[in-house]
mmCIF file of C-alpha atoms in Angstrom:
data_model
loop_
_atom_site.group_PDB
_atom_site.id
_atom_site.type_symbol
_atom_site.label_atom_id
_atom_site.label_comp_id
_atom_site.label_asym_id
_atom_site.label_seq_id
_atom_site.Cartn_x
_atom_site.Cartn_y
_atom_site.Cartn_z
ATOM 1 C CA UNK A 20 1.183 -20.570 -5.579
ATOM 2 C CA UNK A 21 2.866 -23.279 -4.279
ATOM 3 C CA UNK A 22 4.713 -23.600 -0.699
ATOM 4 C CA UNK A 23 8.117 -23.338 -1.902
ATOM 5 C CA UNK A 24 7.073 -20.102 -4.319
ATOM 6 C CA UNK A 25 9.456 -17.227 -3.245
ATOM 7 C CA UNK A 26 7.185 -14.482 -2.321
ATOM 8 C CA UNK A 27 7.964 -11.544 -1.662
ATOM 9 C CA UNK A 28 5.355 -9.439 0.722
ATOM 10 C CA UNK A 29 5.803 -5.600 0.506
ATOM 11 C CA UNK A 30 5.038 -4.022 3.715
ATOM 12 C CA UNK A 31 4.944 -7.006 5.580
ATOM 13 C CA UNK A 32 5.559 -4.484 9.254
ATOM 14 C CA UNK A 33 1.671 -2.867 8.281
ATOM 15 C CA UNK A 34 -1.115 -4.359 9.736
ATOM 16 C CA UNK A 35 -2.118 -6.047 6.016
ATOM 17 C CA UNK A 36 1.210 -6.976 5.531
ATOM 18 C CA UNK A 37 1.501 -8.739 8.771
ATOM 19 C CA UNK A 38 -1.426 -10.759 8.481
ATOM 20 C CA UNK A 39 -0.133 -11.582 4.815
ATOM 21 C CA UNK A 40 2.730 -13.146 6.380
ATOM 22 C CA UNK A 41 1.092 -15.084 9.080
ATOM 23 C CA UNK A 42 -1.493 -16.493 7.116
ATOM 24 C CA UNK A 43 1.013 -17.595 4.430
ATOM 25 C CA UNK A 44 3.314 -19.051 7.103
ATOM 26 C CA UNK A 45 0.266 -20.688 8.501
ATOM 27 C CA UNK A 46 -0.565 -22.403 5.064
ATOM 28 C CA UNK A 47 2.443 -24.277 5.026
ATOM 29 C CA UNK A 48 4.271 -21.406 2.685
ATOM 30 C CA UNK A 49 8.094 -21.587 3.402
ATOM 31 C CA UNK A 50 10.202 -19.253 1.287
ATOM 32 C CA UNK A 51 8.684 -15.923 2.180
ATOM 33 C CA UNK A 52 10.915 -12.829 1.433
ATOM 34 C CA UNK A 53 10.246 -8.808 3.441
ATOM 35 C CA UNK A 54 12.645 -6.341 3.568
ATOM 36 C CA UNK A 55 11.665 -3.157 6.319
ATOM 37 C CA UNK A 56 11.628 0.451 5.449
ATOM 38 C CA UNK A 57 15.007 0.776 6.205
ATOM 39 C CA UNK A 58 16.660 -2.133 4.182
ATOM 40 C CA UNK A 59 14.468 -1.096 1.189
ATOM 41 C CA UNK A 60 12.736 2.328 0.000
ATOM 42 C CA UNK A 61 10.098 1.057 -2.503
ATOM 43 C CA UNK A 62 9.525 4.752 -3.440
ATOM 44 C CA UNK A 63 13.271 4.519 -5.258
ATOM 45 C CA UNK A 64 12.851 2.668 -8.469
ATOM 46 C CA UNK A 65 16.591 1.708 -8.515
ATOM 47 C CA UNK A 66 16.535 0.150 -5.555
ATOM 48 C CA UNK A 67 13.435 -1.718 -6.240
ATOM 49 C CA UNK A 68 14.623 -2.816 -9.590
ATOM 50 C CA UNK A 69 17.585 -4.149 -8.039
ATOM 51 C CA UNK A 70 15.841 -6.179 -5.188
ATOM 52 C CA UNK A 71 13.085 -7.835 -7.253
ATOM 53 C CA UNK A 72 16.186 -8.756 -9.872
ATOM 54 C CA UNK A 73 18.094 -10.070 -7.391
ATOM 55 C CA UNK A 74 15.835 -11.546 -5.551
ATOM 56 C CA UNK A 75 13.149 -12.739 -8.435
ATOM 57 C CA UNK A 76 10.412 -13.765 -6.980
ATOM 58 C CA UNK A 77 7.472 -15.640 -8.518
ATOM 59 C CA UNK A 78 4.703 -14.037 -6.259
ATOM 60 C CA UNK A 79 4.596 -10.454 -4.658
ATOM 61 C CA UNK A 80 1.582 -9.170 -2.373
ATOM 62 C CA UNK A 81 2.153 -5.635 -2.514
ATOM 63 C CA UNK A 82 0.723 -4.296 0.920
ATOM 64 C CA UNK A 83 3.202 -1.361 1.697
ATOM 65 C CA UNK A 84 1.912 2.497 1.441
ATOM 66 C CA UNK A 85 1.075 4.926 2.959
ATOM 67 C CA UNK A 86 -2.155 4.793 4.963
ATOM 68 C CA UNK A 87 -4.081 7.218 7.702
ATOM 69 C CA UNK A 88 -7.512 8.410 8.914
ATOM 70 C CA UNK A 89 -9.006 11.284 7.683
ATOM 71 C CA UNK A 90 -7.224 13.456 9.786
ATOM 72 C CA UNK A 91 -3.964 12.177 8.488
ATOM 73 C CA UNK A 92 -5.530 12.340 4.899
ATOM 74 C CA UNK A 93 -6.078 15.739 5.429
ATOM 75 C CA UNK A 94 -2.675 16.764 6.836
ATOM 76 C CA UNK A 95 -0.533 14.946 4.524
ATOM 77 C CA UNK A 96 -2.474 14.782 0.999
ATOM 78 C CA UNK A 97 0.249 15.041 -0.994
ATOM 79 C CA UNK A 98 2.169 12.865 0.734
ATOM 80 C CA UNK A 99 -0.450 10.802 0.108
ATOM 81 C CA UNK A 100 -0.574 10.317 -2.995
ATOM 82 C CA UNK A 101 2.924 10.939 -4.438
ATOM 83 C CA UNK A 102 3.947 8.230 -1.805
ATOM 84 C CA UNK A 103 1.547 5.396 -2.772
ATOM 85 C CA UNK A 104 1.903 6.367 -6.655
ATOM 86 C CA UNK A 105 5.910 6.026 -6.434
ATOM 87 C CA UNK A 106 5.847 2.248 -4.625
ATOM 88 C CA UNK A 107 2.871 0.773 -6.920
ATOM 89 C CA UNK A 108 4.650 2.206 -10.193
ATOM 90 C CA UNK A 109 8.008 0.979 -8.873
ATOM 91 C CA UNK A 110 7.045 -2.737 -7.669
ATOM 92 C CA UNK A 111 4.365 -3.327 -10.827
ATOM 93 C CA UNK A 112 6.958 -2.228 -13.402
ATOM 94 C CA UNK A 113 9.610 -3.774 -11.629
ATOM 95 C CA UNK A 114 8.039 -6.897 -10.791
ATOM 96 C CA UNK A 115 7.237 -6.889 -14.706
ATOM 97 C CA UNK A 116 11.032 -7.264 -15.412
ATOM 98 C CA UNK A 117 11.922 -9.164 -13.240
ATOM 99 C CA UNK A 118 9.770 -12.228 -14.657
ATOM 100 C CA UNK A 119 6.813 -12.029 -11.333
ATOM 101 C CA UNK A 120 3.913 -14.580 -12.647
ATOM 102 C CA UNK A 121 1.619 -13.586 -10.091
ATOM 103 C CA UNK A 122 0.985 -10.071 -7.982
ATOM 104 C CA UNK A 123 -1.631 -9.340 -5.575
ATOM 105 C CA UNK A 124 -2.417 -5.314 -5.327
ATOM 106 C CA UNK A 125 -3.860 -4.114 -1.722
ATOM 107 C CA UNK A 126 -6.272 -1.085 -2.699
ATOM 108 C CA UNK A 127 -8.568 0.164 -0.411
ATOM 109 C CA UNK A 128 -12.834 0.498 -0.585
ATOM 110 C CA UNK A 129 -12.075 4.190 -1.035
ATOM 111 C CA UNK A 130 -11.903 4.451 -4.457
ATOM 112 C CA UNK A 131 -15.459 3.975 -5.204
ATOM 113 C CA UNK A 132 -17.575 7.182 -5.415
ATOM 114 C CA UNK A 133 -18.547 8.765 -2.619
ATOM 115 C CA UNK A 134 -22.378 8.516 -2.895
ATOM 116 C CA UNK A 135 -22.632 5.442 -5.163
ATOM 117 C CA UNK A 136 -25.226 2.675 -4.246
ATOM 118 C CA UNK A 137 -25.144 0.162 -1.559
ATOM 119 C CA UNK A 138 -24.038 -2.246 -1.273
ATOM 120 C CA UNK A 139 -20.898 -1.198 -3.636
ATOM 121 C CA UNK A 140 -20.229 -3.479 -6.624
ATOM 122 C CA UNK A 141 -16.634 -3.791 -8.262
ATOM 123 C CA UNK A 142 -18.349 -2.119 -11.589
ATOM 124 C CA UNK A 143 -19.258 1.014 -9.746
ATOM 125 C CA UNK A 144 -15.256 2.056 -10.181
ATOM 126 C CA UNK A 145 -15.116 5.658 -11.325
ATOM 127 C CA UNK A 146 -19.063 6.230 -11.317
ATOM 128 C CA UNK A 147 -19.468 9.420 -9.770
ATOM 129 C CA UNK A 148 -17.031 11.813 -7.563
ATOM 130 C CA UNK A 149 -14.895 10.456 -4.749
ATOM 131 C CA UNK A 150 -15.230 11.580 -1.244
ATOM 132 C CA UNK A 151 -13.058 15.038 -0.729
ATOM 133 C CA UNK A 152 -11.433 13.748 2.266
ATOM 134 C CA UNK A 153 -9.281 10.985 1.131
ATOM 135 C CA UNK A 154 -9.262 11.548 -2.914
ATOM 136 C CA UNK A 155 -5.407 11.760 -3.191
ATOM 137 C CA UNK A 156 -5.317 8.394 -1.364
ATOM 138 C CA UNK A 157 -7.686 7.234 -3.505
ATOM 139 C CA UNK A 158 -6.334 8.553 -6.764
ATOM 140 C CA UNK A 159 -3.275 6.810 -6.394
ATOM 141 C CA UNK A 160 -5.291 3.538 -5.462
ATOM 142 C CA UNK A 161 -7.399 3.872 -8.913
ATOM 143 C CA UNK A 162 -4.564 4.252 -10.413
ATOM 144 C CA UNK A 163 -2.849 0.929 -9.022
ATOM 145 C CA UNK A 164 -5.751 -0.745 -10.467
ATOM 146 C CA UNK A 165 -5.420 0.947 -13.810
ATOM 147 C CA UNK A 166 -1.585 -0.222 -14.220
ATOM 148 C CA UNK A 167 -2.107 -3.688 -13.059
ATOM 149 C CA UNK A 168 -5.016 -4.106 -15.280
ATOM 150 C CA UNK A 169 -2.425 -2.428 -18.369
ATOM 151 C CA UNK A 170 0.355 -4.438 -17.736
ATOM 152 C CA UNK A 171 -2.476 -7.907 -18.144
ATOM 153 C CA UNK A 172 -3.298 -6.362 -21.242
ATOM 154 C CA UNK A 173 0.297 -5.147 -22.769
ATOM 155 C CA UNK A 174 2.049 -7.766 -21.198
ATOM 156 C CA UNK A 175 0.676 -11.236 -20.364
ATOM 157 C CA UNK A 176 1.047 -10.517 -16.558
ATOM 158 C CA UNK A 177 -1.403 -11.928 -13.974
ATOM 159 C CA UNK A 178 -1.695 -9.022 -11.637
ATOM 160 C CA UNK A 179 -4.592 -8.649 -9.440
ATOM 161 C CA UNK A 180 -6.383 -5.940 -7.199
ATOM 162 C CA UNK A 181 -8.044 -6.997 -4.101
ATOM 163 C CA UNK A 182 -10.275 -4.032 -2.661
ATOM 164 C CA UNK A 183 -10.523 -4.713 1.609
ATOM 165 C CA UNK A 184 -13.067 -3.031 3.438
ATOM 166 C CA UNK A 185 -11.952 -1.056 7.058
ATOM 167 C CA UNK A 186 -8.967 -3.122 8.550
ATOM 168 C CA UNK A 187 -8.056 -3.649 12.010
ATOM 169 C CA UNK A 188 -6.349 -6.127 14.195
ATOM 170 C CA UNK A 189 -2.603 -6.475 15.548
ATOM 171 C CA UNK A 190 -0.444 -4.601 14.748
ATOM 172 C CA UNK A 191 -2.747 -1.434 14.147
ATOM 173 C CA UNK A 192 -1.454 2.187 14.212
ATOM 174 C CA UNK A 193 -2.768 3.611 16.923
ATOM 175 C CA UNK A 194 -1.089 6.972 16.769
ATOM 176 C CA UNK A 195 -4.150 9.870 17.423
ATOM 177 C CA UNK A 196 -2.797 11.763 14.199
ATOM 178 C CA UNK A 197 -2.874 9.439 11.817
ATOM 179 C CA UNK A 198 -4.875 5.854 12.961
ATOM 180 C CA UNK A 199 -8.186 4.927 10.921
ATOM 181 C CA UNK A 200 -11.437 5.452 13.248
ATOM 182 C CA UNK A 201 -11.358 1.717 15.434
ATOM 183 C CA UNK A 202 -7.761 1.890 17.020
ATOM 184 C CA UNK A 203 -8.558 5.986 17.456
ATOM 185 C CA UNK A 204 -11.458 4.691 19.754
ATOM 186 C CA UNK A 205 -9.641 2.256 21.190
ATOM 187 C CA UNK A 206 -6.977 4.124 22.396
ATOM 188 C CA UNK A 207 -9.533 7.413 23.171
ATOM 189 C CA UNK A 208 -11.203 5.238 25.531
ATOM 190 C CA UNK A 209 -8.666 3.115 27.302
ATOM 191 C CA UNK A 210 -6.603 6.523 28.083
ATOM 192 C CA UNK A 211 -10.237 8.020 29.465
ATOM 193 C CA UNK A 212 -10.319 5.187 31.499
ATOM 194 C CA UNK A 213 -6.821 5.507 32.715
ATOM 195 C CA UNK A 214 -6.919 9.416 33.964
ATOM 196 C CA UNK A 215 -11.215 8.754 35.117
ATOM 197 C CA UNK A 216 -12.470 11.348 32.327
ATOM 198 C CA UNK A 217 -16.419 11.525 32.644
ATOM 199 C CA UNK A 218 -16.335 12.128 29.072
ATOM 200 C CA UNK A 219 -15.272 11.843 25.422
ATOM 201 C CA UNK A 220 -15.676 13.608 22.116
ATOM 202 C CA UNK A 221 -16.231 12.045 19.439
ATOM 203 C CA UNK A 222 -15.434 13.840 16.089
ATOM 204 C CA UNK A 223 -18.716 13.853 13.049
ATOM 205 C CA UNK A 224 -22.338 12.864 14.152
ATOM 206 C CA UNK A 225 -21.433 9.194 14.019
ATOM 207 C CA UNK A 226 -24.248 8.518 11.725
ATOM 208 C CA UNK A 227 -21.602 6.921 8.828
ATOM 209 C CA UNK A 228 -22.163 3.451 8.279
ATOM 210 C CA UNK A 229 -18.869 1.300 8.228
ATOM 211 C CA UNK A 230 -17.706 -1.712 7.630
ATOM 212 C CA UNK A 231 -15.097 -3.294 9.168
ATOM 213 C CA UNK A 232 -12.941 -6.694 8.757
ATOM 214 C CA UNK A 233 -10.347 -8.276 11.172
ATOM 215 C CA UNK A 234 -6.887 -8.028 9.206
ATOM 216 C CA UNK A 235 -6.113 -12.003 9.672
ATOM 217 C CA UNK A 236 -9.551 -12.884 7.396
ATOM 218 C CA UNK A 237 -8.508 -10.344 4.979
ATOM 219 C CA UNK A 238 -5.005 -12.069 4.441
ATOM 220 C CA UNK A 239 -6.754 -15.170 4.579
ATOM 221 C CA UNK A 240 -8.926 -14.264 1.876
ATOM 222 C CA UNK A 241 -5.852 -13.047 -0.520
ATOM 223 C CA UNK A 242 -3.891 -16.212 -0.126
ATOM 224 C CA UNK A 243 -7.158 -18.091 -1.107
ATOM 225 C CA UNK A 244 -7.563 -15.929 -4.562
ATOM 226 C CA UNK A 245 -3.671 -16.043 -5.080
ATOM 227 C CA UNK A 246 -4.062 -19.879 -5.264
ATOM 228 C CA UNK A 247 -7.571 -20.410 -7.417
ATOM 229 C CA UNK A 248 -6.633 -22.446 -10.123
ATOM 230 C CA UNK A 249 -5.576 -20.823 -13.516
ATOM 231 C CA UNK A 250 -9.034 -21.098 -14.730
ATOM 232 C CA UNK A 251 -10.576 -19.361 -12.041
ATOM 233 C CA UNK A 252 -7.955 -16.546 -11.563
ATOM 234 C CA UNK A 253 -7.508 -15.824 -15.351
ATOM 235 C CA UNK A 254 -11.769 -15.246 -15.039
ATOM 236 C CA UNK A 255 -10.506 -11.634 -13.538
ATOM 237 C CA UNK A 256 -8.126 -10.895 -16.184
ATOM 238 C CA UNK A 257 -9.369 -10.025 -18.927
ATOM 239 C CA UNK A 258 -9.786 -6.852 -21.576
ATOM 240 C CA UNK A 259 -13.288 -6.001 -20.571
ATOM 241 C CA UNK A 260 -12.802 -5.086 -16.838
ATOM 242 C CA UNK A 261 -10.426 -4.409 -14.377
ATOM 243 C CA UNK A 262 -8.974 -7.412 -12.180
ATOM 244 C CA UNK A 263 -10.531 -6.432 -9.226
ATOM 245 C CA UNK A 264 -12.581 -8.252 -6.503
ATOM 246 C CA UNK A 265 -14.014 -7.035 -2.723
ATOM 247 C CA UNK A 266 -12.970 -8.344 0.171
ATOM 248 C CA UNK A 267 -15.455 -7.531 2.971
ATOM 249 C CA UNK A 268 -17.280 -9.188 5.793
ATOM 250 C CA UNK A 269 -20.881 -8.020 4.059
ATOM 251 C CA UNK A 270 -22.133 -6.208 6.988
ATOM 252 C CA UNK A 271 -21.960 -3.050 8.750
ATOM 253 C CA UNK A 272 -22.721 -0.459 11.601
ATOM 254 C CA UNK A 273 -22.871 3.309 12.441
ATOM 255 C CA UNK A 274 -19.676 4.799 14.032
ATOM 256 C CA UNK A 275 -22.104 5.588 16.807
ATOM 257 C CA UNK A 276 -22.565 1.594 17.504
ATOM 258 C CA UNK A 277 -18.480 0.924 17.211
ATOM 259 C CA UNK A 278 -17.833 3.267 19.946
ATOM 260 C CA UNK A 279 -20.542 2.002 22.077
ATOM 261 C CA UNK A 280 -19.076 -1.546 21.361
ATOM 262 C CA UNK A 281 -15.220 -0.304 22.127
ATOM 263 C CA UNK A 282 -16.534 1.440 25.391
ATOM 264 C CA UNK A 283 -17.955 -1.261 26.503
ATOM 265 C CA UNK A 284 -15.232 -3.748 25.417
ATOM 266 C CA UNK A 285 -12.678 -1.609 27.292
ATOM 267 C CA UNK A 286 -14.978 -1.483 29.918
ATOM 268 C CA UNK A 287 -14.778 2.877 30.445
ATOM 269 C CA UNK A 288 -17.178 4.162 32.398
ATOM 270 C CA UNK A 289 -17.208 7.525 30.405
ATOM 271 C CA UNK A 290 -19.868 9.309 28.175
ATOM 272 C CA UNK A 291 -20.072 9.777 24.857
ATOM 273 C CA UNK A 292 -20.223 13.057 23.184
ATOM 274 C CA UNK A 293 -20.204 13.930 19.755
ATOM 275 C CA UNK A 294 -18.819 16.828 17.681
ATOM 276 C CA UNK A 295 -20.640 17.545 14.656
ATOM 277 C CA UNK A 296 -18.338 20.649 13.157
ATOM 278 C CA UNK A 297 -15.898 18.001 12.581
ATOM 279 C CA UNK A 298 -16.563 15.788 9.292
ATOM 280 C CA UNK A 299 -18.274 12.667 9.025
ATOM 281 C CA UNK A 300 -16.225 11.556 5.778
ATOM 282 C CA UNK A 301 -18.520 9.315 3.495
ATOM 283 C CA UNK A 302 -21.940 8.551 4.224
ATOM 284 C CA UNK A 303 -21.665 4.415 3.615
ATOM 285 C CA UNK A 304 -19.267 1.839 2.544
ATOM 286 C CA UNK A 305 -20.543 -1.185 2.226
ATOM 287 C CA UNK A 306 -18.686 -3.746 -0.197
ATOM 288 C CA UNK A 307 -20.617 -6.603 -2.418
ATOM 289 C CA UNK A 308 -18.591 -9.665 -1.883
ATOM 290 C CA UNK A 309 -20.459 -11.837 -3.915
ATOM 291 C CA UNK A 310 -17.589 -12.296 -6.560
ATOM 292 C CA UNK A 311 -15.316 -13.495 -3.454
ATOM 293 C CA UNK A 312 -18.007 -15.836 -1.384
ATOM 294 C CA UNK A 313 -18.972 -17.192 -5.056
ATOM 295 C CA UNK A 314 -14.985 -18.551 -4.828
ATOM 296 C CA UNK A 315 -15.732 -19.930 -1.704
ATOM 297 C CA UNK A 316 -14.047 -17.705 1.155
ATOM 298 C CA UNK A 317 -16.206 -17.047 4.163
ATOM 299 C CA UNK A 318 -15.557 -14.648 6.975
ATOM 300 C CA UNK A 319 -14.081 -16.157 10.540
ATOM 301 C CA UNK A 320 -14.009 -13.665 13.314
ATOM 302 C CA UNK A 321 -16.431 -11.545 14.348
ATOM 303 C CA UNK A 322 -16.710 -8.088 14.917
ATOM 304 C CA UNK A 323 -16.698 -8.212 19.052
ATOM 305 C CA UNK A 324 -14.035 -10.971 18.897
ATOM 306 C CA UNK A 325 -11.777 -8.998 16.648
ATOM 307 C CA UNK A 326 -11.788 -6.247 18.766
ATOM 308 C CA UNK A 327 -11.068 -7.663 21.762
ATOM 309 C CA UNK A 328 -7.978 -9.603 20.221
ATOM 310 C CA UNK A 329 -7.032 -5.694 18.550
ATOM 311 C CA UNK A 330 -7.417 -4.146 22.419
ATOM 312 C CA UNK A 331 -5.154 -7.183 23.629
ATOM 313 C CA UNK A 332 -2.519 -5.986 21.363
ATOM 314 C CA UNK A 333 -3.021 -2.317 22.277
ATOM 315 C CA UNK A 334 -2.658 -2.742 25.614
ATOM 316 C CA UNK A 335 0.321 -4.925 25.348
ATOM 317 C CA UNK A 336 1.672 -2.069 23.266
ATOM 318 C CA UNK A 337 0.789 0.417 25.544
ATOM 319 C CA UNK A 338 1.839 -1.127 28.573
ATOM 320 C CA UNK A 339 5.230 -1.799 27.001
ATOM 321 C CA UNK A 340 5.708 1.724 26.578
ATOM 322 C CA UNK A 341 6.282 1.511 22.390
ATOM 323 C CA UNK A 342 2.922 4.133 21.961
ATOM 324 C CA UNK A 343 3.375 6.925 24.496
ATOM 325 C CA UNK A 344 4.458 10.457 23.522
#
């Protein structure tokens, strides 16, 4: 890429899409295109055939789908998966005609099995059977990879998957139906706090390991690949494998050690108890990111710290009124 590239980021309101934007703007890129919801439905292929045509961009990150904890995976499966499989097939093909040179495809570390080894390796794609909880999700993901990884070999392109660990930072959902497990427990906890519960429950054993990545590392990690030089990039397209590449942090923790971090970072003088008839979801995800610290990214904010910038945004939020109901 270079700063006067038009790029357009899909999804840029998410929390990866957001942090796409502000760590391109902070690199000095200048012609940045987004489009909300409302001024453009990715899921309708005319529309998105018209906006990448008249809009032809050289680079697209596509961050936008549909996204949730397992609760919200469980709820909403088929949305789920018809959603996420109706923007990727609509911005890959379209960004195809449209002339794109380079796209960047946000998966997710879900699509690896469920009980494959640790830590999880790129090449351990479609090795055993995916967790129950979140396989329409992750279905659609695989198959993201699988069309970006047939249009390099049909057509030329120069479309890549990047595969993020658990995100969080500004900009999080925290809705209770349908955040991920770190801005659930951050809300759970400051609203304890606020009505002097003695307690809260906890959903699983908190056992699973997880790890987790502040959303402004993650972008900066993507606008590092997008720019490797031809050499380096084309190294990841190729006929043997799929272009994909993990972008993690390279440690982790038990869900039992988050909340006892989040309690304590919003400072609620509550117990912890846990239900165990509700699921635990998979055991361990922990992503090998050799391939990505090999290309010289390294992680820059800490677990502790990027929670405590996440709860100053949720409580801004909060306090503004935009999350209650």
């Amino acid at each position: 890429m270079k700063l006067d590239s038009r790029i357009f980021v899909a999804g840029h309101a998410g929390l990866a899409g957001s942090a796409l934007v502000r760590a391109l703007r902070d690199g000095g890129f200048r012609n940045i295109v987004t489009r909300t919801h409302a001024d453009l439905d990715l899921t309708d292929a005319r529309a998105t055939a018209e906006f990448l045509q008249a809009e032809q961009p050289e680079v697209v990150f596509l961050a936008a789908g549909k996204v949730g904890g397992i609760l919200a995976n469980n709820t909403y499966p088929a949305e789920f998966i018809q959603q996420n499989l109706a923007i990727q097939s609509n911005v890959v093909h379209e960004s195809w005609k449209a002339g794109v040179k380079r796209l960047l495809f946000l998966g997710s570390s879900c699509i690896y099995p469920r009980d494959c080894p640790q830590p999880i390796r790129e090449d351990y794609l479609l090795s055993g059977p995916l967790e129950p909880t979140n396989r329409p999700y992750a279905l659609a993901k695989i198959a993201g990879i699988e069309m970006c990884w047939s249009y390099n070999r049909q057509y030329g392109t120069r479309y890549f998957c990047v595969m993020p660990t658990n995100l969080y930072g500004p900009g999080d959902n925290y809705q209770p139906q349908t955040s991920h497990v770190l801005p659930a427990l951050l809300r759970r906890f400051h609203e304890a706090k606020l009505r002097g519960d003695r307690k809260v429950v906890l959903w699983g054993t908190g056992a699973p390991l997880r790890e987790f990545l502040y959303s402004d590392d993650m972008a900066a990690a993507c606008v590092h690949l997008m720019q490797l030089p031809l050499h380096d990039f084309n190294e990841f397209i190729n006929e043997v494998s799929p272009p994909l590449i993990n972008v993690g942090c390279g440690t982790d923790q038990s869900i039992r050690d988050l909340a006892e971090i989040i309690r304590k970072i919003v400072d609620a003088p509550v117990a912890i108890e846990w239900d165990a008839s509700k699921p635990d979801g998979t055991p361990r995800k922990q992503l090998d990111i050799s391939k990505l610290t090999a290309l010289g990214w390294r992680q820059t904010i800490g677990l502790e710290e990027g929670i405590r910038r996440t709860y100053d945004d949720f409580v801004a939020a909060y306090d503004s009124g935009s999350l209650r109901g």
